[in-house]
């Protein structure tokens, strides 16, 4: 079924491939998962699942709906794999003509079909995440400036959050980990999407901060940054803090799945952002540094428990800690993000405690001001030199025989 593709694929073959895709993630074989998810899309295309089937040709309503939902499940997994690896998706949205999932004609008590609202929200955020990967990390030439593309993606994420049904909102009483996992996962996906959209700006802020350490007037770090850049960098950090709180809360309450790839990857992503924040000498840098250390310890425990993903991420974290130690001795008298008064973000700094969520960060007046801005003041981000930060890293660890065949 897998090694020898069938000339006439059937629905069950797609279902098996999707299960193998998820299993590949558990084994930390994310590239294999990407290949499998793409193969599932190809099988669906051969069967015409991206198209609507007329009712007179397929009168079984439940079977038609199962076909529709299987297609969109494949779509979501393909988008998830591609966005995690920064690779192209298997099909463009313009080539999809099948209807969205629907409960019309389906018994409300039918346990074979999940919550329709959740399906629709999952599809939509997968679509926005794919747009983020394509427009912010894509290699093709764009007609619009980088800053406008970031703004467009963040508008989509904000719109998604604004239209999220109340039943999918996280509780504000600190018991979010006790909610159903799929609800928590939606918010982790939102946080990760915003982090990916704003991370290039945060890395630019870090570079400015590091460069200022060699200048006589380190205060130029704050003046060289626009208000929009500061806002986006802070939004990135706030979303990372929120993901960290959600994940550690799940760990404390025993609801964290040790071998779950996605939560482990979100933990690593949040830890990376908090590591950057700890180097910026902002009012919250020490707290973020402590949270980073806690995240490292959690990752170490996951690795010791047998999580394949955690074992790999922990090696990356050890390399990060070495790089961070190399710059710890550099003393910079002023933060690259500026003081709270320079940032002119009183509402944002008022929520720098442990209770701020991604929704609060997206609703912040300074962030909303950026979304409404028509003349963005981030020309530096459209400079060709900035795009050097986006260059793929080709590790020199494979040796001369890196392309040799392997059975691993």
CSV table of C-alpha atoms in Angstrom, one decimal, residues 1-3 9-24 36-37 39-41 70 74:
chain,number,residue,atom,x,y,z
A,1,UNK,CA,0.0,0.0,0.0
A,2,UNK,CA,2.9,2.4,0.8
A,3,UNK,CA,6.0,1.1,-1.0
A,9,UNK,CA,-6.2,4.3,-4.6
A,10,UNK,CA,-9.0,3.9,-2.2
A,11,UNK,CA,-10.1,5.8,0.9
A,12,UNK,CA,-8.6,3.4,3.4
A,13,UNK,CA,-5.2,3.8,1.8
A,14,UNK,CA,-5.3,7.6,2.5
A,15,UNK,CA,-6.4,6.9,6.1
A,16,UNK,CA,-3.5,4.6,6.6
A,17,UNK,CA,-1.0,7.1,5.2
A,18,UNK,CA,-2.3,9.8,7.5
A,19,UNK,CA,-1.9,7.5,10.5
A,20,UNK,CA,1.7,6.8,9.4
A,21,UNK,CA,2.2,10.5,9.1
A,22,UNK,CA,1.3,11.1,12.7
A,23,UNK,CA,3.4,8.1,13.7
A,24,UNK,CA,6.4,9.5,11.9
A,36,UNK,CA,3.7,10.8,3.5
A,37,UNK,CA,1.3,13.7,3.9
A,39,UNK,CA,1.6,11.3,-0.9
A,40,UNK,CA,-1.8,11.3,0.8
A,41,UNK,CA,-2.7,14.5,-1.0
A,70,UNK,CA,-10.9,13.1,4.9
A,74,UNK,CA,-5.3,15.5,4.6
